[in-house]
Amino acid sequence: MFKRILIANRGEIAVRILRACRELEVETVAVYSTADAGALHVQFATQAVCVGPARAAGSYLNQEALITAALAAGCDAIHPGYGFLSENPAFADLCEANGLKFIGPSGAVIRQMGNKAAARALMQRHGVPVVPGSDGPVPDAKTAAALAEQIGYPVLVKASAGGGGRGMRRVDRPEDLPALFDAARSEAEACFGDGEVYIEKLILNPRHIEFQILADGHGNVIHLGERDCSIQRRNQKLMEETPSKALDADLRARMGAAAVAAARAAGYRNAGTIEFVLSAEGEFYFIEMNTRIQVEHPITECVTGVDLVREQIRIAAGLPLQAAQEDIVQSGHAIECRINAEDPRNGFQPCPGKIGFLHFPGGPGVRVDSALFSGCTLSPYYDSLCAKLIVHAPTRLEALRKLRRALEELVIEGCPTTADLCYLICYHPDFMMGRYDTSFLERHMEELLAWDPDARK
Ligand code: ADP
């Protein structure tokens, strides 16, 4: 096992990783920007090093500073968390070149899966179903138009390097294609420094179903079931649950097998996620692989009892998986709400500021992953996710009731958050029935915001 791990991240995920390290009795080195000197992850770590200014480019994305800090502190591994450098193949390579274990897959695997067009092609070669679309990147709008004609409208123009819903455009009519093709391309160029795009058929009103996988360095690959992440705004997840109401045992087994095949095709090692869209007709298609721990990993931990971050660290240390596929049983039901410091009534505008009084819910089956504390400051420089509320109960109905109760207990003073919207969703008949797809939030947003949650009392 490692002696000392540097955590190249901040916020709730840094705290989550620190907790796993403490339980494994591994020492920790936190890094922070000048804006984060008082942050919780800095206080939790064995030691902490300032790696640069508030702007992430100079600190949490500063590869040289991170490697220097890790070497100076005598670390033997780096955990990247999610976001920042977690899916940066050059950073994974740089860690290894400096004798530091990167807790994640190899640079080569990240590179391969990070290009979504290339990942699609690889999956196709290995019999994993992909959304009908182009064979690899599309060079210009004219080629795109010809392809779209074959595939049938509506189509999606997607950035190969895309992430976080950016560099993606829906095209409904041929006459709109040239402008939207260019828009996707320039957004991809601006956000990712890579304008390569490809085309996929738009699956109408699908569910977003993803499978958690674990792969060790001894040839073992398992999946830990699905997460239904269909409650999204602008292609970004807001609430996730497992198991999904859309899957029966047969479909789960087929999708799980496809996810394991996908991980094997990639030569994958560590924790990863295979994302699929599931059509209303029950057909599933690979859309991308995420080569890191994900925000929504706790719901999988709740129902399987597997500590995914601990497994990540163990795998990177060369240890074999502790569970075989037949040991993985989904027990009960778990739901997560992402609590972002954003105003849902104002286009989800981020609302940084100082947190006043804070109270987190508790009791059986309630988990809060957060780096907030009373009086802390939410910096405008970073992601607006400030807490994750996760509930676990024997049945979906009990989990839903528990979530409502937990959201009623939660108090975050000082900024608007997405918690109120999550609470309203908990009372929407379609959500209650589990009848929703990725269009749910957009379709019901006005109706949800018009509700007065107190009026039902
Ligand atoms: P990103 O990497 O930017 O998150 P993804 O490829 O994971 O992009 O897609 C984000 C979301 O967009 C998915 O969760 C899904 O809701 C929607 N989406 C992606 N591809 C398709 C598709 N072919 N048809 C319908 N919806 C899609």
Tab-separated table of C-alpha atoms in Angstrom, residues 5 25 41 60 80 85 161-162 190 260 368 414:
chain	number	residue	atom	x	y	z
A	5	ILE	CA	-0.885	10.289	-1.432
A	25	GLU	CA	-4.027	4.634	7.132
A	41	HIS	CA	-9.712	19.726	2.562
A	60	TYR	CA	-5.082	22.924	-9.611
A	80	PRO	CA	-6.705	13.389	-9.315
A	85	LEU	CA	-6.392	16.964	-14.405
A	161	ALA	CA	-12.905	16.200	-27.001
A	162	GLY	CA	-16.240	17.283	-25.484
A	190	ALA	CA	-12.577	27.440	-27.583
A	260	VAL	CA	-17.485	-5.017	-19.070
A	368	VAL	CA	-23.805	14.234	2.855
A	414	GLY	CA	-26.198	32.679	2.191
